[in-house]
Each structure stands twice: as C-alpha cells, then as structure tokens.
Amino acid sequence: MKINWTKKGRGLHKRTMALATILASALLTINPALAGSISQIEANGSQITISFDDLVEGASTFSLVGPDRIAIDVQGGKAGHGGYANGIVKAVRQGQYDPNTARIVFDLDRPAVITDGSFSDDGKSLKLRLQSVGQNQIAIGRLSFLPPVKFRAEPPKNIYSVKVPLGKPLDSVRLPKIYGPNDLSRPLVVIDAGHGGHDPGAISPHGNAREKNVTLAIARAIRDRLVAGGRVRVALTRDSDEFLVLEERYGIARRLDADLFMSIHADAAGNEAASGATVYTLSEVASDREAAKLAARENKANIINGINLGGATHDVSSILIDLTQRETMNVSADFAKLLHRESSRQMTFRKIPHRYASFVVLKAPDTPSVLFETGYLTNKDDVEFLNSRQGRTKVAAGVASAIESHFARKLAMR
Ligand code: ZN
C-alpha cells in the first residue's frame, strides 16, 4: 500500500485551539476586587441551584463526555467545598480554575445537558435546568448567564491586575532542529527526554544511572530510528544535558505545530521488584493512586528549591482540563494503545499498560501527547535493558512502529 504522508486539513482546528488558549491566558489576572464565594450548591433532580455570598460577574456551562460531566465556570467567583447531589447528578466538585474563576464540576449518572437557567433578582443565586438526553445529543459549546446589571460584579480592572503566565511556552526557548525529510507536509513528532540539567530525575541504585541521561539516550535512539524510516519529521525538546520547565517542553511541540508529542521517562519505585513500562495519557482524574502519585512527582520537576519555575500555580492533585482538550485526549489514548501493541513485542509492560493522570507536560490542548515510562531504574533488569544499546534499539523500534502506524491509520481514516 502506498501512503501519502500529508497532514492537510487540520489548520482550522489548530487555530481555534490557539485562540482559546490565548483567551484563557488573558483571563488570568490577580485582582483585589471582591468576589462572591460559592456558599451552597444543590443538585436536586432536574434543577441545580448555586448560591453565592456576594455578587459575581456571570457564569457559563459546558458539557464533557467520557465520563459524562457538566462544568460551570463562575467568573468573579471563589470556590467553596462540595455540594449536595441527588438524581442525575452523582457528585459535585469545585475548585479555583484561575484567580478570577471558580469551576464546579457535576459528575452525571447518565448523559444530560443544561437547557436553560437564570440568576435571581439579587444576583446571589443561579438556577439551572438539567435534562437527560441521548449520548449523541450532547451539545458542544458554552451557555452563558449574567446576573441583573445592578447586581453584577465588575470584572477586574486591568490597572490593578498582575499577569500570571498560564504555563505559556516561553518564546525565549530556541526551537530545536527538525530531522527527517525536508517536506512540511510530513507529520512532525516531538520527542521529549524527561528531566535534565540540575534535575536528574530518578537515580538508580544499580550503577547510579540517572533518569535524565537514560531518557536522552532513548530519545536519540527513537529519533534516529524515525529518521531512518523516512516517513515522519522529528525533533527533540533537548539534545543535551539541559533543564527545561514542563511548559517549555510541550511549548516547543506547539510552536513547531507538531502532530504528536511523547515525553520519555524511567520511573523509580520503593519495591525493587516493580518492573515494566507504562504509557500515560492526560486525565483530570487519575486512573489509580499510583498514577496520581507519579504525576505529582513528575510535575515537581518545575519546583526547585520551592520556586515554581513553571510560573503557573498547578494544583498537582487536580488539573482542570479545558473542553478544547477532549478531542486531543481521545487521539492520545488511541495512540497509547497502539504504542503498547507495537512495543510489547520489544519490551515488557506492566499488567495495566495504559493509565491516566494529570501530568503538566501533557497539557498542550491541541497536540496529542503521551508520557512513556519506559521501565524502573530501581529494577536491576530494567536498568540493564534501558541503559544498553540493544535495549534502546528495541524501545526505539517499538515506538517508531507505533508512530508510523498511527499516522498511516489517520491517513486511512480521511
Ligand atoms: Zn521522570
């Protein structure tokens, strides 16, 4: 079969995503203005009531599927705790999405949408109507609600605002060299060697192997294998012992308009017997406690001596995921399965080979991304394998085969 390796027809989607991200960062301002705290949430059958202790600017709702959820962003709102759920709504969670926005998430028992709603006359409560629908009737897009003008909080004035970078790619980081065919229509893959510089990552008790060196050697092996295949273009976020914050890593992929991002790691465990590889993709909720703990560890790469070099305030236990990331997350999960299928002939995986957690490095809203924990540096056999030329060649062969199948499949589906 002859495959034409092009990637036309995806520009518009990317541009929409980029705009959404710019808008999100523009909203991120710290302001001393008063904000209404969420004092009560009641989800009772088909009605949701949210009460505030002071005025807010407005609210907007949107749906999320797989699992079914409804999210409500309250502008000029401060998050409180919990809420009462009964009926279609199974559970209520809330958190501060950014300094000016509280986000409430309703976990649903079955698919449902918000059909209408309104603020009370004094602006201190919002009533929403919830209706269950079929799976394919879930609307994409936001519904917005504003309190009466007299009782509407003013949006923060720019004069008092301080800009907080929203984990934006720092443009100061130079873009890496792109290897492979000199043909812009070929898919571009960005391979990220985890850790680097003053951040060694995990250190092996067997021969002192450092994760930052192991990951770089594997990343180079994958690059060389992909270049030899001649089907895709490839770039490395780092090709030396250099430190990059997590946002710079996926930022490079975004600025290069990459089609796939893969971050390479090698884990450590208290139990020396733990061995094998795992592929992780992004999710708001971790698939298990171990995945949550790993994400928290990997996300700490940004925090050195207590200073958050990433600039943004990431709650590592729960990263709220934007609606625009949904499609990207599905593609990432499909690729994760393919990576396991293709690589399991070359290397050992753990019993549950694909897990989910909230990794900062996978947060690019428009680039399908996976984090590949290639094995355990605390396990003797794994270190030997990952730290050898033969081992790296095998890892690279599996990864390259998965990447090539992924793009061939995407082209076939068009
Ligand atoms: Zn790591």
Tab-separated table of C-alpha atoms and ligand atoms in Angstrom:
chain	number	residue	atom	x	y	z
A	1	MET	CA	0.000	0.000	0.000
A	2	LYS	CA	1.332	3.405	-0.914
A	3	ILE	CA	0.673	6.020	1.687
A	4	ASN	CA	0.869	9.686	1.009
A	5	TRP	CA	2.231	11.239	4.199
A	6	THR	CA	0.467	14.558	4.347
A	7	LYS	CA	-1.377	16.401	7.064
A	8	LYS	CA	-3.650	18.818	5.264
A	9	GLY	CA	-6.983	19.973	6.641
A	10	ARG	CA	-6.101	20.371	10.251
A	11	GLY	CA	-5.144	24.039	10.280
A	12	LEU	CA	-8.505	25.486	11.296
A	13	HIS	CA	-8.860	23.204	14.297
A	14	LYS	CA	-5.395	24.238	15.493
A	15	ARG	CA	-6.102	27.930	15.056
A	16	THR	CA	-9.324	27.679	17.082
A	17	MET	CA	-7.394	25.920	19.831
A	18	ALA	CA	-4.662	28.533	19.813
A	19	LEU	CA	-7.238	31.304	20.153
A	20	ALA	CA	-8.927	29.537	23.065
A	21	THR	CA	-5.593	29.291	24.837
A	22	ILE	CA	-4.798	32.955	24.276
A	23	LEU	CA	-8.216	33.885	25.663
A	24	ALA	CA	-7.668	31.651	28.670
A	25	SER	CA	-4.358	33.299	29.482
A	26	ALA	CA	-5.832	36.766	29.011
A	27	LEU	CA	-8.415	35.989	31.708
A	28	LEU	CA	-5.748	35.097	34.215
A	29	THR	CA	-5.380	38.191	36.318
A	30	ILE	CA	-4.967	38.568	40.048
A	31	ASN	CA	-7.320	41.231	41.286
A	32	PRO	CA	-8.011	42.708	44.669
A	33	ALA	CA	-11.704	43.218	43.806
A	34	LEU	CA	-14.272	41.370	45.875
A	35	ALA	CA	-15.549	38.106	44.524
A	36	GLY	CA	-18.591	36.150	45.586
A	37	SER	CA	-17.814	32.845	47.221
A	38	ILE	CA	-19.910	29.813	46.368
A	39	SER	CA	-21.836	29.220	49.573
A	40	GLN	CA	-24.105	26.362	48.532
A	41	ILE	CA	-24.754	24.002	45.643
A	42	GLU	CA	-27.844	21.863	45.394
A	43	ALA	CA	-28.450	19.477	42.531
A	44	ASN	CA	-31.914	18.047	43.004
A	45	GLY	CA	-33.451	16.078	40.174
A	46	SER	CA	-33.611	18.329	37.126
A	47	GLN	CA	-32.751	21.541	38.995
A	48	ILE	CA	-29.381	22.883	40.104
A	49	THR	CA	-29.163	25.881	42.443
A	50	ILE	CA	-25.872	27.624	43.142
A	51	SER	CA	-25.803	30.283	45.871
A	52	PHE	CA	-23.179	32.988	46.369
A	53	ASP	CA	-22.375	35.105	49.421
A	54	ASP	CA	-21.690	38.151	47.242
A	55	LEU	CA	-22.007	39.364	43.658
A	56	VAL	CA	-20.345	37.560	40.767
A	57	GLU	CA	-19.724	38.598	37.157
A	58	GLY	CA	-21.512	35.739	35.453
A	59	ALA	CA	-21.384	32.039	34.728
A	60	SER	CA	-21.078	29.717	31.772
A	61	THR	CA	-21.707	25.995	31.449
A	62	PHE	CA	-20.395	23.297	29.136
A	63	SER	CA	-20.606	19.524	28.787
A	64	LEU	CA	-17.843	16.919	28.943
A	65	VAL	CA	-18.230	13.290	27.933
A	66	GLY	CA	-16.466	10.058	28.848
A	67	PRO	CA	-17.325	10.213	31.771
A	68	ASP	CA	-20.363	12.470	31.435
A	69	ARG	CA	-19.940	15.711	33.299
A	70	ILE	CA	-21.216	19.271	33.259
A	71	ALA	CA	-18.830	22.053	34.197
A	72	ILE	CA	-19.824	25.533	35.322
A	73	ASP	CA	-17.355	28.391	35.361
A	74	VAL	CA	-18.268	31.251	37.682
A	75	GLN	CA	-16.483	34.442	36.697
A	76	GLY	CA	-15.703	36.640	39.668
A	77	GLY	CA	-16.317	33.629	41.878
A	78	LYS	CA	-14.390	31.948	44.687
A	79	ALA	CA	-14.717	28.195	45.050
A	80	GLY	CA	-16.063	26.667	48.245
A	81	HIS	CA	-16.381	22.991	49.088
A	82	GLY	CA	-18.562	20.116	47.943
A	83	GLY	CA	-22.272	20.342	47.351
A	84	TYR	CA	-25.476	18.320	47.585
A	85	ALA	CA	-26.246	15.900	44.765
A	86	ASN	CA	-29.342	13.882	44.079
A	87	GLY	CA	-30.854	12.448	40.880
A	88	ILE	CA	-28.966	12.711	37.588
A	89	VAL	CA	-26.018	14.350	39.364
A	90	LYS	CA	-23.902	11.794	41.211
A	91	ALA	CA	-21.360	14.109	42.774
A	92	VAL	CA	-20.329	17.762	42.909
A	93	ARG	CA	-16.762	19.043	42.942
A	94	GLN	CA	-15.437	22.582	42.875
A	95	GLY	CA	-12.084	24.268	42.590
A	96	GLN	CA	-10.438	27.568	41.687
A	97	TYR	CA	-9.727	27.368	37.933
A	98	ASP	CA	-7.843	30.674	37.912
A	99	PRO	CA	-7.746	33.651	40.299
A	100	ASN	CA	-10.994	35.038	38.878
A	101	THR	CA	-12.882	31.857	38.015
A	102	ALA	CA	-14.365	29.139	40.183
A	103	ARG	CA	-15.170	25.891	38.381
A	104	ILE	CA	-17.881	23.490	39.510
A	105	VAL	CA	-17.996	20.006	38.017
A	106	PHE	CA	-21.099	17.823	38.226
A	107	ASP	CA	-20.476	14.108	37.680
A	108	LEU	CA	-23.505	12.675	35.925
A	109	ASP	CA	-25.233	9.347	36.296
A	110	ARG	CA	-26.339	9.474	32.627
A	111	PRO	CA	-25.928	11.962	29.757
A	112	ALA	CA	-27.664	15.291	30.446
A	113	VAL	CA	-27.417	18.905	29.344
A	114	ILE	CA	-28.238	22.310	30.815
A	115	THR	CA	-31.257	23.573	28.853
A	116	ASP	CA	-31.708	26.988	30.468
A	117	GLY	CA	-31.148	28.951	33.619
A	118	SER	CA	-31.157	32.380	35.250
A	119	PHE	CA	-29.764	34.396	38.126
A	120	SER	CA	-32.093	35.511	40.925
A	121	ASP	CA	-33.158	39.187	41.077
A	122	ASP	CA	-30.472	39.979	43.674
A	123	GLY	CA	-27.804	38.184	41.614
A	124	LYS	CA	-26.886	35.922	44.539
A	125	SER	CA	-28.112	32.633	43.166
A	126	LEU	CA	-28.172	30.848	39.823
A	127	LYS	CA	-30.797	28.261	38.939
A	128	LEU	CA	-30.102	25.860	36.066
A	129	ARG	CA	-32.393	23.356	34.409
A	130	LEU	CA	-30.943	19.934	33.697
A	131	GLN	CA	-32.414	17.477	31.196
A	132	SER	CA	-31.259	13.965	30.401
A	133	VAL	CA	-30.538	13.314	26.732
A	134	GLY	CA	-29.149	10.599	24.463
A	135	GLN	CA	-25.383	10.218	24.184
A	136	ASN	CA	-25.279	11.867	20.744
A	137	GLN	CA	-27.363	14.881	21.807
A	138	ILE	CA	-24.673	16.406	23.991
A	139	ALA	CA	-24.016	19.883	22.654
A	140	ILE	CA	-20.535	21.287	22.340
A	141	GLY	CA	-20.153	24.910	23.307
A	142	ARG	CA	-20.888	27.140	26.255
A	143	LEU	CA	-24.143	28.559	27.603
A	144	SER	CA	-23.637	31.882	29.393
A	145	PHE	CA	-25.701	33.500	32.139
A	146	LEU	CA	-25.430	37.038	33.519
A	147	PRO	CA	-26.853	38.463	36.760
A	148	PRO	CA	-29.058	41.612	36.524
A	149	VAL	CA	-26.852	44.623	35.692
A	150	LYS	CA	-27.475	46.283	39.088
A	151	PHE	CA	-26.236	43.184	40.911
A	152	ARG	CA	-23.380	42.161	38.712
A	153	ALA	CA	-19.792	42.271	39.972
A	154	GLU	CA	-17.410	44.343	37.849
A	155	PRO	CA	-14.721	42.391	36.054
A	156	PRO	CA	-11.265	43.113	37.470
A	157	LYS	CA	-9.802	46.350	36.146
A	158	ASN	CA	-6.563	45.947	34.288
A	159	ILE	CA	-4.909	48.755	36.184
A	160	TYR	CA	-4.819	46.581	39.335
A	161	SER	CA	-4.017	43.375	37.557
A	162	VAL	CA	-0.862	41.368	37.590
A	163	LYS	CA	-0.301	39.000	34.687
A	164	VAL	CA	0.287	35.404	35.647
A	165	PRO	CA	1.760	33.302	32.876
A	166	LEU	CA	-0.563	30.352	32.280
A	167	GLY	CA	2.178	27.845	31.686
A	168	LYS	CA	2.636	29.514	28.330
A	169	PRO	CA	5.506	28.359	26.177
A	170	LEU	CA	8.330	30.768	26.753
A	171	ASP	CA	9.197	32.185	23.365
A	172	SER	CA	12.756	32.728	24.539
A	173	VAL	CA	13.466	28.995	24.251
A	174	ARG	CA	15.071	28.398	20.887
A	175	LEU	CA	13.318	25.941	18.627
A	176	PRO	CA	15.165	22.676	18.051
A	177	LYS	CA	16.424	21.297	14.765
A	178	ILE	CA	13.928	19.251	12.763
A	179	TYR	CA	15.284	15.968	11.381
A	180	GLY	CA	13.914	13.873	8.550
A	181	PRO	CA	12.539	14.634	5.096
A	182	ASN	CA	12.635	18.277	4.104
A	183	ASP	CA	8.908	18.217	3.403
A	184	LEU	CA	6.487	20.279	5.518
A	185	SER	CA	3.576	18.010	4.635
A	186	ARG	CA	5.114	15.113	6.607
A	187	PRO	CA	3.811	14.650	10.174
A	188	LEU	CA	6.094	16.105	12.852
A	189	VAL	CA	6.813	14.205	16.077
A	190	VAL	CA	8.435	15.870	19.092
A	191	ILE	CA	10.285	13.537	21.471
A	192	ASP	CA	10.947	14.918	24.937
A	193	ALA	CA	13.740	13.438	27.057
A	194	GLY	CA	12.448	13.884	30.620
A	195	HIS	CA	14.395	15.881	33.232
A	196	GLY	CA	17.881	17.311	32.540
A	197	GLY	CA	20.397	19.808	33.885
A	198	HIS	CA	20.088	20.236	37.648
A	199	ASP	CA	17.093	17.849	37.673
A	200	PRO	CA	18.459	14.292	37.400
A	201	GLY	CA	15.051	12.594	37.794
A	202	ALA	CA	15.231	9.108	39.314
A	203	ILE	CA	18.656	7.748	40.260
A	204	SER	CA	19.266	4.017	40.014
A	205	PRO	CA	20.726	2.131	42.975
A	206	HIS	CA	22.221	-0.164	40.306
A	207	GLY	CA	25.239	1.603	38.822
A	208	ASN	CA	23.947	5.104	39.576
A	209	ALA	CA	22.185	5.521	36.205
A	210	ARG	CA	20.391	8.846	36.095
A	211	GLU	CA	16.979	9.179	34.519
A	212	LYS	CA	17.968	12.379	32.646
A	213	ASN	CA	20.759	10.503	30.794
A	214	VAL	CA	18.730	7.344	30.176
A	215	THR	CA	15.834	9.358	28.706
A	216	LEU	CA	18.123	11.396	26.442
A	217	ALA	CA	19.789	8.285	25.050
A	218	ILE	CA	16.380	6.685	24.375
A	219	ALA	CA	15.037	9.896	22.778
A	220	ARG	CA	18.045	9.999	20.438
A	221	ALA	CA	17.581	6.329	19.533
A	222	ILE	CA	13.910	6.967	18.682
A	223	ARG	CA	14.874	9.993	16.586
A	224	ASP	CA	17.480	8.024	14.645
A	225	ARG	CA	15.068	5.165	14.029
A	226	LEU	CA	12.337	7.540	12.775
A	227	VAL	CA	14.786	9.396	10.534
A	228	ALA	CA	15.921	6.063	9.084
A	229	GLY	CA	12.277	5.152	8.407
A	230	GLY	CA	11.988	8.364	6.378
A	231	ARG	CA	8.244	8.785	6.892
A	232	VAL	CA	7.966	11.475	9.549
A	233	ARG	CA	9.876	14.529	10.670
A	234	VAL	CA	11.193	14.524	14.222
A	235	ALA	CA	12.586	16.995	16.754
A	236	LEU	CA	13.914	16.631	20.316
A	237	THR	CA	12.974	19.149	23.030
A	238	ARG	CA	16.543	18.805	24.282
A	239	ASP	CA	19.614	17.191	22.756
A	240	SER	CA	21.981	17.943	25.633
A	241	ASP	CA	22.038	17.877	29.434
A	242	GLU	CA	19.798	20.912	29.727
A	243	PHE	CA	16.934	21.873	32.058
A	244	LEU	CA	13.562	22.827	30.601
A	245	VAL	CA	10.412	23.562	32.585
A	246	LEU	CA	7.440	21.392	31.703
A	247	GLU	CA	5.604	24.147	29.811
A	248	GLU	CA	8.647	24.738	27.598
A	249	ARG	CA	8.638	21.071	26.626
A	250	TYR	CA	5.111	20.932	25.247
A	251	GLY	CA	5.507	24.593	24.220
A	252	ILE	CA	8.172	23.533	21.731
A	253	ALA	CA	5.747	20.993	20.249
A	254	ARG	CA	3.033	23.621	19.946
A	255	ARG	CA	5.303	26.219	18.385
A	256	LEU	CA	6.517	23.676	15.855
A	257	ASP	CA	2.870	22.749	15.148
A	258	ALA	CA	3.759	19.138	15.979
A	259	ASP	CA	1.357	16.266	15.310
A	260	LEU	CA	2.455	14.142	18.254
A	261	PHE	CA	4.353	14.720	21.480
A	262	MET	CA	5.998	11.974	23.503
A	263	SER	CA	7.760	12.529	26.832
A	264	ILE	CA	10.221	9.771	27.776
A	265	HIS	CA	10.792	8.812	31.419
A	266	ALA	CA	12.034	5.958	33.591
A	267	ASP	CA	10.401	5.595	36.974
A	268	ALA	CA	11.622	4.616	40.440
A	269	ALA	CA	9.749	2.525	42.991
A	270	GLY	CA	10.251	1.616	46.618
A	271	ASN	CA	9.766	-2.007	45.629
A	272	GLU	CA	12.798	-3.184	43.622
A	273	ALA	CA	10.736	-5.935	42.039
A	274	ALA	CA	8.488	-3.401	40.272
A	275	SER	CA	9.361	-3.502	36.565
A	276	GLY	CA	7.990	-2.866	33.098
A	277	ALA	CA	6.771	0.039	31.032
A	278	THR	CA	3.560	2.097	31.244
A	279	VAL	CA	2.044	4.652	28.851
A	280	TYR	CA	0.257	7.575	30.485
A	281	THR	CA	-2.193	9.998	28.948
A	282	LEU	CA	-3.794	13.092	30.387
A	283	SER	CA	-6.886	12.999	32.520
A	284	GLU	CA	-8.400	15.244	35.172
A	285	VAL	CA	-8.795	12.229	37.409
A	286	ALA	CA	-6.001	9.683	37.812
A	287	SER	CA	-6.835	6.073	36.981
A	288	ASP	CA	-5.326	4.885	40.275
A	289	ARG	CA	-3.469	6.177	43.330
A	290	GLU	CA	-0.108	5.138	41.958
A	291	ALA	CA	-0.673	7.098	38.729
A	292	ALA	CA	-1.703	10.152	40.769
A	293	LYS	CA	1.465	9.904	42.869
A	294	LEU	CA	3.651	9.530	39.792
A	295	ALA	CA	2.066	12.609	38.175
A	296	ALA	CA	2.685	14.590	41.361
A	297	ARG	CA	6.348	13.506	41.317
A	298	GLU	CA	6.872	14.296	37.637
A	299	ASN	CA	5.069	17.648	37.980
A	300	LYS	CA	7.546	18.632	40.711
A	301	ALA	CA	10.242	18.949	38.038
A	302	ASN	CA	9.173	22.598	37.825
A	303	ILE	CA	9.691	23.254	41.511
A	304	ILE	CA	13.297	23.711	42.506
A	305	ASN	CA	14.126	24.987	45.996
A	306	GLY	CA	10.472	25.859	46.462
A	307	ILE	CA	10.403	28.204	43.472
A	308	ASN	CA	7.882	27.264	40.841
A	309	LEU	CA	9.815	27.737	37.616
A	310	GLY	CA	6.723	26.900	35.608
A	311	GLY	CA	5.247	30.227	36.631
A	312	ALA	CA	1.689	28.988	36.892
A	313	THR	CA	0.096	27.616	40.030
A	314	HIS	CA	-0.612	23.986	39.298
A	315	ASP	CA	-2.597	22.013	41.775
A	316	VAL	CA	-0.927	18.705	41.059
A	317	SER	CA	-3.748	16.699	42.580
A	318	SER	CA	-6.292	18.005	40.100
A	319	ILE	CA	-5.633	19.756	36.841
A	320	LEU	CA	-8.808	21.050	35.314
A	321	ILE	CA	-8.976	20.234	31.677
A	322	ASP	CA	-10.400	22.528	29.099
A	323	LEU	CA	-13.121	21.433	26.738
A	324	THR	CA	-10.825	22.014	23.777
A	325	GLN	CA	-8.592	19.204	25.013
A	326	ARG	CA	-11.211	16.490	24.675
A	327	GLU	CA	-10.537	15.519	21.079
A	328	THR	CA	-6.783	15.641	21.663
A	329	MET	CA	-7.175	13.367	24.699
A	330	ASN	CA	-9.047	10.754	22.657
A	331	VAL	CA	-6.340	10.718	19.971
A	332	SER	CA	-3.690	10.444	22.705
A	333	ALA	CA	-5.465	7.469	24.294
A	334	ASP	CA	-5.710	5.724	20.909
A	335	PHE	CA	-2.017	6.274	20.349
A	336	ALA	CA	-1.223	4.924	23.833
A	337	LYS	CA	-2.976	1.645	22.953
A	338	LEU	CA	-1.080	1.456	19.684
A	339	LEU	CA	2.217	2.119	21.465
A	340	HIS	CA	1.544	-0.776	23.819
A	341	ARG	CA	0.557	-3.075	20.941
A	342	GLU	CA	3.638	-2.296	18.860
A	343	SER	CA	6.166	-2.108	21.714
A	344	SER	CA	5.092	-5.165	23.680
A	345	ARG	CA	6.938	-7.292	21.118
A	346	GLN	CA	10.139	-5.452	22.026
A	347	MET	CA	9.899	-4.832	25.754
A	348	THR	CA	7.977	-5.742	28.911
A	349	PHE	CA	4.938	-3.756	30.009
A	350	ARG	CA	3.179	-3.714	33.335
A	351	LYS	CA	-0.105	-5.537	33.861
A	352	ILE	CA	-2.125	-2.356	33.258
A	353	PRO	CA	-0.121	-0.855	30.392
A	354	HIS	CA	-2.146	2.338	29.867
A	355	ARG	CA	-3.007	4.631	32.755
A	356	TYR	CA	-4.301	8.164	33.184
A	357	ALA	CA	-3.183	11.062	35.362
A	358	SER	CA	-2.840	14.844	35.385
A	359	PHE	CA	0.666	15.412	34.032
A	360	VAL	CA	1.573	19.042	33.336
A	361	VAL	CA	3.825	18.018	30.435
A	362	LEU	CA	0.796	16.533	28.623
A	363	LYS	CA	-1.254	19.727	28.881
A	364	ALA	CA	-0.916	21.036	25.294
A	365	PRO	CA	-4.587	21.381	24.315
A	366	ASP	CA	-4.012	20.731	20.628
A	367	THR	CA	-1.138	18.231	20.405
A	368	PRO	CA	-1.872	14.539	21.073
A	369	SER	CA	0.576	13.647	23.852
A	370	VAL	CA	1.715	10.622	25.830
A	371	LEU	CA	4.181	10.130	28.641
A	372	PHE	CA	6.113	6.889	28.246
A	373	GLU	CA	7.571	5.476	31.464
A	374	THR	CA	9.929	3.013	29.825
A	375	GLY	CA	10.671	0.991	32.978
A	376	TYR	CA	12.038	1.205	36.510
A	377	LEU	CA	15.533	2.400	37.315
A	378	THR	CA	15.089	0.709	40.698
A	379	ASN	CA	14.809	-2.682	38.965
A	380	LYS	CA	18.066	-4.374	38.002
A	381	ASP	CA	16.825	-5.927	34.752
A	382	ASP	CA	15.041	-2.778	33.618
A	383	VAL	CA	18.146	-0.596	34.137
A	384	GLU	CA	20.292	-3.060	32.280
A	385	PHE	CA	17.831	-3.109	29.380
A	386	LEU	CA	17.206	0.650	29.190
A	387	ASN	CA	20.857	1.533	29.635
A	388	SER	CA	22.098	-0.765	26.867
A	389	ARG	CA	22.349	-0.088	23.156
A	390	GLN	CA	20.316	-3.238	22.402
A	391	GLY	CA	17.586	-2.205	24.840
A	392	ARG	CA	17.356	1.286	23.397
A	393	THR	CA	17.212	-0.101	19.862
A	394	LYS	CA	14.255	-2.272	20.880
A	395	VAL	CA	12.434	0.600	22.576
A	396	ALA	CA	13.046	2.790	19.520
A	397	ALA	CA	11.795	0.074	17.157
A	398	GLY	CA	8.526	-0.307	19.080
A	399	VAL	CA	7.959	3.438	19.389
A	400	ALA	CA	8.761	4.112	15.723
A	401	SER	CA	6.462	1.335	14.579
A	402	ALA	CA	3.620	2.755	16.725
A	403	ILE	CA	4.219	6.278	15.382
A	404	GLU	CA	4.248	5.112	11.768
A	405	SER	CA	1.073	3.038	12.241
A	406	HIS	CA	-0.608	5.972	14.000
A	407	PHE	CA	-0.126	8.320	11.046
A	408	ALA	CA	-0.915	5.638	8.478
A	409	ARG	CA	-4.189	4.971	10.322
A	410	LYS	CA	-5.032	8.692	10.466
A	411	LEU	CA	-4.498	8.998	6.717
A	412	ALA	CA	-6.563	5.897	6.006
A	413	MET	CA	-9.458	7.326	8.017
A	414	ARG	CA	-9.601	10.525	5.980
B	1	ZN	ZN	10.610	11.214	35.139
